[in-house]
Amino acid sequence: MKRSYRGIVTVLLLLVPIANSRKAVHVAIFLDDDGDDSELSTIAVASALRRTTFVQVSDFTLKPHIYWTNKDDVLKVGDTVCSLLENQSVAAMFGAGSPEINEIIQSTSTALHIPYFQTFWNTKLSSYNDEFPVFNLHPSPDVLSKALATLVRINAWKTYTVIYEDDDGLYMLQEALKQRSPTDPPVAFKKLGEPGKGRRSVLKEIKSTGVLDFILDCKVDHIFDILREAKEHKLLSEYHSYTLTNLDAHTLDWSTFRDLESNITTFRLVNTTRRMVTSTMAEWTSVLGYNDLIDVKDPVLNNELERLRHKTPPVTVNANKVRVKTMLLYDALNLFLTVLAEQDAKQELNLAPVSCDESTPSLHGRRIVEAVRQKDFKKGVLLDPLTGPISEFSKSGQRLNCQLEVMEFAPKSVTSSFRTVALWKSSSPDQVEFEVTSTSREEEEKEVIQGKNFRVVSRLGAPYLMQKANPNNEFRTGNDRYEGYAMDLMGMICKPESLNCSYTFYLVPDNNYGTYDPEKKQWNGLIRELMDLKADLAICDLTITYERKQEVDFTVPFMTLGISILYAKAVKEPPALLSFMLPLSLDVWLYTATAYLVVSMIIFLVARINPNDWENPHPCDPNPKELENIWNIKNCLWLTLGSIMAQGCDILPKGISTRMVTSMWWFFSLIMTACYTANMAAFLTMERMGPTIESAEDLAAQNKIQYGCVKGGSTAAFFRDTNFSTYHRMWVAMESAEPSVFMASNKDGVKKVTDSKRKYAFLMESSSIEYETEGNCDLMQVGNLLDSKGYGIAMPMNARYRKPLNRAVLRLQEMGELLRLKDKWWKELNRGGQCTRDKDAVEDTAAELGLDHVGGVFVVLAGGVCVALVIAICEFFWNVRKVAVVEHLSVKEAFYKELKFAMNIWARQKKVMSSPSSREISLN
Ligand code: ASP
């Protein structure tokens, strides 16, 4: 029977009310010939008409003209509308499925002012004014876009893509876009092509963007096809989230998506649990039960209802399966009935025919339109519309007030259907009322994790994750290959009393933490693994940064830290042999020696010209023939040397000028000796420290010690992005250093610090520095922390286990488990405390002076004595030669004689040489 409606086939459903005297009011109803809801639409119309029987406020009966149309019937519909208006005095029109059909009805309605109640989403109404006789009961695009915008905000979507099928959908979403503030996340629009190749390429493109959140706007019948194709493109994982704009999405049979992991959200206009809705649905069902609908004598309606009555499987009315347009049609008919009844009661409605050719507006139409606009009606049969209160229309006739239930797909539920999680009201568009308590949310989230095996990506780095020692070369797989802090942490989180889950560790292929490459426009390392949804979690010394947080989610930090400097401790150098020379620099020694010679020469010269230094050689002779000057070069050198050694001299100058020079030299000697003595003690006891740094500023201010950090980590990013000039200078220095100062891992950095003999400092995170300095006493942390941050467990965006994981980490923190775990890996398993003991041992002996420190002084003494002996031997031979000449002895005789005398240690006196000249033996 239904097929007989194909094309434009008029079906007259005439309800003849109780009294034949009632006026017939004709209405035209245009329905979409899409098959799905046509039967329910018939029932809805029949049920609405049946209600007129009980409306005793007026004396009329409705005579509906129902048309099933498709978009090719535009011209025929135009003719039909005109003929109905002229011949049947149609009082109002309802429905229209396709935009093409709507155009023609809408223009006729506007020209002749016939009320037209639309039940579909019409984006083309917004430009009309209030003269317009059209009322669209479908929530307006503006209203829906507000609801979407609120949902996006509440879900805290970072970035999302709008997938739409046709430009009408785009129109609505553009409205949503208009309301966006600059702080809202970026949104992309992708139009789906035709099913097949076109659509596939769009989905492929969407997949490559890595976006996880989508708004999907498409016809209800296309939803499943699109989702299936999305699944083929791996766009339907547990991390993906779709919000469907179609208000009929919940009416589909979702049982085939029982294993769906993505989060699907949609809106529902009708709260199917309301009493009014359930009773109406019961009424719809009972409509089929009346063999003879009221006292309708109309054979066509009865035939249609008869067909539905005997249909197999029988027609069932389930509120959750009724499409919005059917509900709206029922509400629209009731609205019209109410207004018509009241207007009719007030004044005789003159339902005169109107002609398309004359274009004379209908008077009754104007009255009804005004009544609806000004809400000039009591509720009447419109006690409680199925789709919520219908009281406000915009100037262009768009319905403004509505309530939408926010529904989430619950695949694990018995019926695999949607459940209401929140309520959105057009009266308070910026918020939703949650219907699900946080406790039940927590329970659900926990359920998601129960028994889940997490794929955990990590990287090797002590003590977070290390390869287990394998002395027997056993074959090991899975988690058995690794150990470390990260492994233990995951173990504690997954305990049965906590999240009761399991996990499998694997190593990130490129061994990177995760950094964005602006050239390739992609991330690497752990972050990339998460973004590609290859891993569920990433655990190691992974720092929470703003940049990373835009792409992945983090738990609360399980460890707090900051950047600091790892540097090698000063090595105690063995003292040099000539360390007594260290208090004065080489320059000073050279200048002092030069001054010594110059001053000695000056004394010599000044003494020669100073008469007071020319003395009588024989004091007993008052008139000596000659005067003598004792200030020969030898004595001058002796005087200055004796002074600087603080020993003085047995002869002293007598002239004022010579005394002046001498006293200046003494002053110089005093200061120099005092400085030397003061510096000596410090220098002999002090360790040779080499170049020393105490802070990052010290590092930045010098270029002898190189410094670097892990390549592509958050530490490098800190220096790269800083606004602080010192750190920026450090970044420039690091970047320009040749060879590169960036290390592939902390391990390499530590090795370089150890090997470089204090020529390299490594900028590293304090927790890792703590670990290294605990086990290696040659290393130390220099300076304070340059910043403050934390390590967190990373996971893909939208991960449903984020909150339970957060709670688990917090619980471990509060119970002190994290601290205990740190102690285990930082101290107990890391030779902890050893460096403190070593230090004490060193300090005990630090004040003693060893032979090493003063050895040079002994050497100088020995050297000086040796030189003195050599001089003594020379003097001895010189004297032997003199004795031989004076005493006319052979050299040999003279040598033995003098040697014999010298060896006789008891001899106290020596004879003078017999020659007169020999009496002048000088004591010198
Ligand atoms: N923990 C750092 C990161 O997550 C590595 C570093 O830069 O020291 O990138």
Tab-separated table of C-alpha atoms in Angstrom, residues 123-437:
chain	number	residue	atom	x	y	z
A	123	THR	CA	19.021	26.931	7.558
A	124	LYS	CA	17.458	29.330	5.075
A	125	LEU	CA	15.030	30.980	7.440
A	126	SER	CA	17.319	33.341	9.255
A	127	SER	CA	16.997	36.231	6.799
A	128	TYR	CA	13.195	36.561	7.006
A	129	ASN	CA	11.239	39.041	9.132
A	130	ASP	CA	8.215	38.574	11.323
A	131	GLU	CA	5.715	39.045	8.495
A	132	PHE	CA	6.683	35.569	7.546
A	133	PRO	CA	3.992	32.892	8.158
A	134	VAL	CA	6.488	30.052	8.625
A	135	PHE	CA	7.222	28.350	11.942
A	136	ASN	CA	10.063	25.913	12.158
A	137	LEU	CA	9.690	23.636	15.168
A	138	HIS	CA	13.086	22.049	14.752
A	139	PRO	CA	15.634	23.633	17.111
A	140	SER	CA	17.352	26.359	15.151
A	141	PRO	CA	20.934	26.001	13.912
A	142	ASP	CA	21.923	28.779	16.305
A	143	VAL	CA	20.562	26.841	19.250
A	144	LEU	CA	22.287	23.624	18.216
A	145	SER	CA	25.545	25.410	17.604
A	146	LYS	CA	25.421	26.886	21.100
A	147	ALA	CA	24.898	23.443	22.553
A	148	LEU	CA	27.833	22.093	20.558
A	149	ALA	CA	30.083	24.964	21.589
A	150	THR	CA	29.250	24.347	25.244
A	151	LEU	CA	29.980	20.651	24.899
A	152	VAL	CA	33.330	21.323	23.269
A	153	ARG	CA	34.233	23.653	26.100
A	154	ILE	CA	33.105	21.288	28.852
A	155	ASN	CA	34.947	18.369	27.293
A	156	ALA	CA	38.008	20.611	27.097
A	157	TRP	CA	38.784	19.565	23.547
A	158	LYS	CA	42.171	20.901	22.597
A	159	THR	CA	41.629	20.794	18.873
A	160	TYR	CA	38.959	19.161	16.793
A	161	THR	CA	37.732	18.578	13.275
A	162	VAL	CA	34.247	19.095	11.968
A	163	ILE	CA	33.321	16.457	9.418
A	164	TYR	CA	30.287	17.459	7.406
A	165	GLU	CA	28.383	16.042	4.503
A	166	ASP	CA	26.673	19.001	2.939
A	167	ASP	CA	26.828	22.750	3.129
A	168	ASP	CA	23.712	23.041	5.266
A	169	GLY	CA	25.638	21.284	8.002
A	170	LEU	CA	28.530	23.619	7.487
A	171	TYR	CA	26.182	26.562	7.894
A	172	MET	CA	25.177	25.375	11.330
A	173	LEU	CA	28.758	24.713	12.350
A	174	GLN	CA	29.849	28.098	11.097
A	175	GLU	CA	27.413	29.511	13.578
A	176	ALA	CA	29.213	27.502	16.218
A	177	LEU	CA	32.451	28.935	14.957
A	178	LYS	CA	31.156	32.481	15.154
A	179	GLN	CA	30.767	32.194	18.890
A	180	ARG	CA	34.302	31.062	19.419
A	181	SER	CA	36.615	33.176	21.477
A	182	PRO	CA	40.281	33.561	20.476
A	183	THR	CA	41.255	31.236	23.295
A	184	ASP	CA	39.123	28.401	21.932
A	185	PRO	CA	40.955	25.437	20.407
A	186	PRO	CA	41.718	25.391	16.688
A	187	VAL	CA	39.076	23.746	14.540
A	188	ALA	CA	39.333	22.292	11.054
A	189	PHE	CA	36.501	21.598	8.624
A	190	LYS	CA	36.503	18.600	6.323
A	191	LYS	CA	33.768	17.917	3.820
A	192	LEU	CA	33.161	14.239	3.232
A	193	GLY	CA	33.222	13.304	-0.405
A	194	GLU	CA	30.974	10.806	-2.098
A	195	PRO	CA	30.943	7.327	-0.551
A	196	GLY	CA	33.888	5.333	-1.819
A	197	LYS	CA	37.170	6.790	-2.970
A	198	GLY	CA	36.351	10.430	-2.247
A	199	ARG	CA	35.292	9.736	1.315
A	200	ARG	CA	38.230	7.435	1.945
A	201	SER	CA	40.767	10.048	0.908
A	202	VAL	CA	39.175	12.590	3.267
A	203	LEU	CA	39.317	10.127	6.156
A	204	LYS	CA	42.925	9.328	5.340
A	205	GLU	CA	43.745	13.008	5.419
A	206	ILE	CA	41.965	13.369	8.754
A	207	LYS	CA	43.920	10.443	10.178
A	208	SER	CA	47.212	12.057	9.163
A	209	THR	CA	46.388	15.178	11.199
A	210	GLY	CA	46.322	13.117	14.400
A	211	VAL	CA	43.187	14.896	15.637
A	212	LEU	CA	41.167	12.799	18.062
A	213	ASP	CA	37.947	14.760	18.531
A	214	PHE	CA	35.314	15.176	15.863
A	215	ILE	CA	31.929	16.714	15.283
A	216	LEU	CA	30.169	14.611	12.684
A	217	ASP	CA	27.330	16.169	10.761
A	218	CYS	CA	25.622	13.816	8.339
A	219	LYS	CA	22.301	12.207	7.494
A	220	VAL	CA	21.204	9.703	10.083
A	221	ASP	CA	21.321	6.854	7.572
A	222	HIS	CA	24.944	7.589	6.747
A	223	ILE	CA	26.257	7.506	10.310
A	224	PHE	CA	27.071	3.805	10.374
A	225	ASP	CA	28.739	3.776	6.964
A	226	ILE	CA	30.945	6.687	7.924
A	227	LEU	CA	31.874	5.141	11.269
A	228	ARG	CA	32.731	1.844	9.575
A	229	GLU	CA	35.023	3.612	7.159
A	230	ALA	CA	36.518	5.580	10.014
A	231	LYS	CA	37.273	2.279	11.707
A	232	GLU	CA	39.116	1.079	8.608
A	233	HIS	CA	41.259	4.188	8.867
A	234	LYS	CA	41.939	3.556	12.563
A	235	LEU	CA	39.855	6.550	13.522
A	236	LEU	CA	37.631	4.638	15.890
A	237	SER	CA	39.955	3.774	18.756
A	238	GLU	CA	39.291	4.299	22.443
A	239	TYR	CA	40.966	7.706	22.185
A	240	HIS	CA	38.670	9.026	19.450
A	241	SER	CA	35.601	10.929	20.294
A	242	TYR	CA	32.659	11.843	18.056
A	243	THR	CA	29.797	14.210	18.673
A	244	LEU	CA	26.939	13.554	16.282
A	245	THR	CA	24.825	16.560	15.410
A	246	ASN	CA	21.954	14.554	13.993
A	247	LEU	CA	19.146	14.506	16.551
A	248	ASP	CA	18.042	11.060	15.347
A	249	ALA	CA	21.372	9.284	15.938
A	250	HIS	CA	20.048	7.534	19.041
A	251	THR	CA	17.168	5.960	17.099
A	252	LEU	CA	19.528	3.719	15.134
A	253	ASP	CA	20.188	0.129	16.098
A	254	TRP	CA	23.699	0.355	17.504
A	255	SER	CA	23.967	-3.310	18.449
A	256	THR	CA	26.414	-3.912	15.594
A	257	PHE	CA	28.765	-1.475	17.323
A	258	ARG	CA	28.889	-3.457	20.531
A	259	ASP	CA	32.695	-3.486	20.441
A	260	LEU	CA	32.971	0.227	19.753
A	261	GLU	CA	35.722	1.810	21.820
A	262	SER	CA	35.328	5.434	20.797
A	263	ASN	CA	33.314	7.882	22.773
A	264	ILE	CA	30.129	8.749	20.859
A	265	THR	CA	27.994	11.621	22.056
A	266	THR	CA	24.774	12.898	20.605
A	267	PHE	CA	21.769	15.054	21.500
A	268	ARG	CA	18.180	13.998	21.996
A	269	LEU	CA	15.340	16.431	21.801
A	270	VAL	CA	12.672	14.223	23.384
A	271	ASN	CA	13.014	12.911	26.876
A	272	THR	CA	11.433	9.519	26.317
A	273	THR	CA	11.030	8.795	30.002
A	274	ARG	CA	8.589	11.659	30.544
A	275	ARG	CA	5.016	10.651	31.402
A	276	MET	CA	3.590	12.680	28.574
A	277	VAL	CA	5.828	10.920	26.066
A	278	THR	CA	5.092	7.425	27.312
A	279	SER	CA	1.358	8.086	27.388
A	280	THR	CA	1.458	9.545	23.877
A	281	MET	CA	3.352	6.527	22.644
A	282	ALA	CA	0.698	4.337	24.238
A	283	GLU	CA	-1.913	6.407	22.449
A	284	TRP	CA	-0.111	5.947	19.147
A	285	THR	CA	-0.093	2.216	19.706
A	286	SER	CA	-3.764	2.219	20.540
A	287	VAL	CA	-4.585	4.146	17.379
A	288	LEU	CA	-4.036	0.894	15.535
A	289	GLY	CA	-6.349	-0.836	17.958
A	290	TYR	CA	-9.396	1.142	16.873
A	291	ASN	CA	-11.012	-0.752	14.069
A	292	ASP	CA	-12.962	2.219	13.126
A	293	LEU	CA	-11.048	5.296	14.079
A	294	ILE	CA	-13.505	7.338	15.990
A	295	ASP	CA	-16.298	7.418	13.514
A	296	VAL	CA	-14.236	8.056	10.516
A	297	LYS	CA	-15.924	6.862	7.488
A	298	ASP	CA	-12.969	7.643	5.296
A	299	PRO	CA	-11.989	4.438	3.531
A	300	VAL	CA	-8.455	5.586	2.636
A	301	LEU	CA	-7.390	6.256	6.188
A	302	ASN	CA	-9.063	3.132	7.397
A	303	ASN	CA	-7.357	1.146	4.674
A	304	GLU	CA	-3.963	2.503	5.591
A	305	LEU	CA	-4.511	1.853	9.262
A	306	GLU	CA	-5.850	-1.555	8.378
A	307	ARG	CA	-2.664	-2.324	6.479
A	308	LEU	CA	-0.545	-1.300	9.445
A	309	ARG	CA	-2.688	-3.383	11.782
A	310	HIS	CA	-1.969	-6.538	9.843
A	311	LYS	CA	1.624	-5.853	9.049
A	312	THR	CA	4.221	-8.473	9.890
A	313	PRO	CA	6.238	-7.933	11.851
A	314	PRO	CA	3.718	-5.745	13.567
A	315	VAL	CA	4.323	-2.027	13.791
A	316	THR	CA	5.685	-1.174	17.201
A	317	VAL	CA	5.849	2.237	18.695
A	318	ASN	CA	9.010	2.765	20.660
A	319	ALA	CA	9.724	6.304	21.734
A	320	ASN	CA	13.452	5.710	21.351
A	321	LYS	CA	13.011	4.821	17.698
A	322	VAL	CA	10.708	7.646	16.631
A	323	ARG	CA	12.462	10.249	14.526
A	324	VAL	CA	12.426	13.855	15.577
A	325	LYS	CA	10.471	15.029	12.545
A	326	THR	CA	7.599	12.663	13.449
A	327	MET	CA	7.496	13.958	16.992
A	328	LEU	CA	7.642	17.499	15.671
A	329	LEU	CA	4.804	16.852	13.241
A	330	TYR	CA	2.660	15.647	16.121
A	331	ASP	CA	3.554	18.730	18.151
A	332	ALA	CA	2.971	21.017	15.160
A	333	LEU	CA	-0.486	19.582	14.553
A	334	ASN	CA	-1.321	20.004	18.218
A	335	LEU	CA	-0.061	23.561	18.206
A	336	PHE	CA	-2.170	24.373	15.193
A	337	LEU	CA	-5.208	22.659	16.666
A	338	THR	CA	-4.893	24.640	19.862
A	339	VAL	CA	-4.516	27.990	18.145
A	340	LEU	CA	-7.210	27.232	15.604
A	341	ALA	CA	-9.677	26.181	18.252
A	342	GLU	CA	-9.151	29.319	20.278
A	343	GLN	CA	-9.261	31.645	17.301
A	344	ASP	CA	-12.337	29.898	16.033
A	345	ALA	CA	-14.054	30.263	19.384
A	346	LYS	CA	-13.297	33.987	19.527
A	347	GLN	CA	-14.449	34.895	16.043
A	348	GLU	CA	-15.746	32.968	13.155
A	349	LEU	CA	-12.808	31.894	11.083
A	350	ASN	CA	-13.661	32.472	7.516
A	351	LEU	CA	-11.687	29.814	5.729
A	352	ALA	CA	-11.929	31.285	2.280
A	353	PRO	CA	-10.053	29.841	-0.674
A	354	VAL	CA	-7.047	31.736	-1.965
A	355	SER	CA	-5.632	31.697	-5.424
A	356	CYS	CA	-1.979	31.350	-6.426
A	357	ASP	CA	-2.693	33.532	-9.459
A	358	GLU	CA	-4.174	36.453	-7.562
A	359	SER	CA	-1.762	36.367	-4.648
A	360	THR	CA	-4.300	37.794	-2.221
A	361	PRO	CA	-3.135	36.999	1.319
A	362	SER	CA	-5.354	34.829	3.448
A	363	LEU	CA	-7.047	36.596	6.337
A	364	HIS	CA	-7.436	33.582	8.569
A	365	GLY	CA	-3.806	32.751	7.971
A	366	ARG	CA	-2.722	36.142	9.236
A	367	ARG	CA	-4.809	35.710	12.406
A	368	ILE	CA	-3.344	32.301	13.181
A	369	VAL	CA	0.179	33.475	12.545
A	370	GLU	CA	-0.268	36.446	14.851
A	371	ALA	CA	-1.768	34.260	17.560
A	372	VAL	CA	1.200	31.887	17.441
A	373	ARG	CA	3.696	34.728	17.438
A	374	GLN	CA	2.090	36.547	20.315
A	375	LYS	CA	1.456	33.334	22.192
A	376	ASP	CA	-2.180	34.299	22.167
A	377	PHE	CA	-3.452	30.870	23.097
A	378	LYS	CA	-3.928	28.776	26.168
A	379	LYS	CA	-2.311	25.427	26.269
A	380	GLY	CA	-5.328	23.529	25.129
A	381	VAL	CA	-4.309	20.272	23.579
A	382	LEU	CA	-0.756	21.500	23.633
A	383	LEU	CA	-0.560	20.695	27.285
A	384	ASP	CA	2.868	19.262	27.158
A	385	PRO	CA	4.515	18.959	23.755
A	386	LEU	CA	6.602	15.864	23.160
A	387	THR	CA	9.610	17.975	22.199
A	388	GLY	CA	9.393	20.293	25.191
A	389	PRO	CA	7.907	23.763	25.517
A	390	ILE	CA	7.225	25.446	22.175
A	391	SER	CA	6.777	29.062	23.118
A	392	GLU	CA	9.424	31.140	21.428
A	393	PHE	CA	10.082	31.704	17.791
A	394	SER	CA	12.636	34.054	16.314
A	395	LYS	CA	11.535	36.770	13.911
A	396	SER	CA	12.214	34.464	11.047
A	397	GLY	CA	10.133	31.712	12.664
A	398	GLN	CA	12.906	29.562	14.117
A	399	ARG	CA	12.099	27.782	17.341
A	400	LEU	CA	14.294	29.247	20.069
A	401	ASN	CA	13.548	27.349	23.212
A	402	CYS	CA	14.368	23.737	23.650
A	403	GLN	CA	16.086	21.266	25.914
A	404	LEU	CA	18.584	18.761	24.651
A	405	GLU	CA	19.699	15.673	26.452
A	406	VAL	CA	23.404	14.993	26.027
A	407	MET	CA	23.678	11.259	25.422
A	408	GLU	CA	26.677	8.985	25.450
A	409	PHE	CA	26.909	5.638	23.778
A	410	ALA	CA	27.298	2.881	26.309
A	411	PRO	CA	28.498	-0.107	24.247
A	412	LYS	CA	28.703	-2.404	27.251
A	413	SER	CA	25.086	-1.809	28.259
A	414	VAL	CA	22.613	-4.610	27.641
A	415	THR	CA	20.936	-2.841	24.767
A	416	SER	CA	24.086	-1.171	23.418
A	417	SER	CA	22.276	2.112	23.409
A	418	PHE	CA	22.735	5.678	24.504
A	419	ARG	CA	22.234	6.972	28.002
A	420	THR	CA	21.644	10.508	29.143
A	421	VAL	CA	24.598	12.077	30.888
A	422	ALA	CA	23.632	15.731	30.951
A	423	LEU	CA	20.916	18.205	30.107
A	424	TRP	CA	21.402	21.358	28.029
A	425	LYS	CA	18.808	24.117	28.116
A	426	SER	CA	18.526	26.988	25.660
A	427	SER	CA	17.709	29.249	28.619
A	428	SER	CA	21.215	28.741	30.035
A	429	PRO	CA	23.222	27.876	26.950
A	430	ASP	CA	26.688	28.063	28.496
A	431	GLN	CA	26.273	25.203	30.916
A	432	VAL	CA	24.901	21.703	31.223
A	433	GLU	CA	23.307	19.934	34.145
A	434	PHE	CA	25.052	16.637	34.727
A	435	GLU	CA	22.839	13.656	35.305
A	436	VAL	CA	25.619	11.224	36.150
A	437	THR	CA	27.210	11.543	39.565
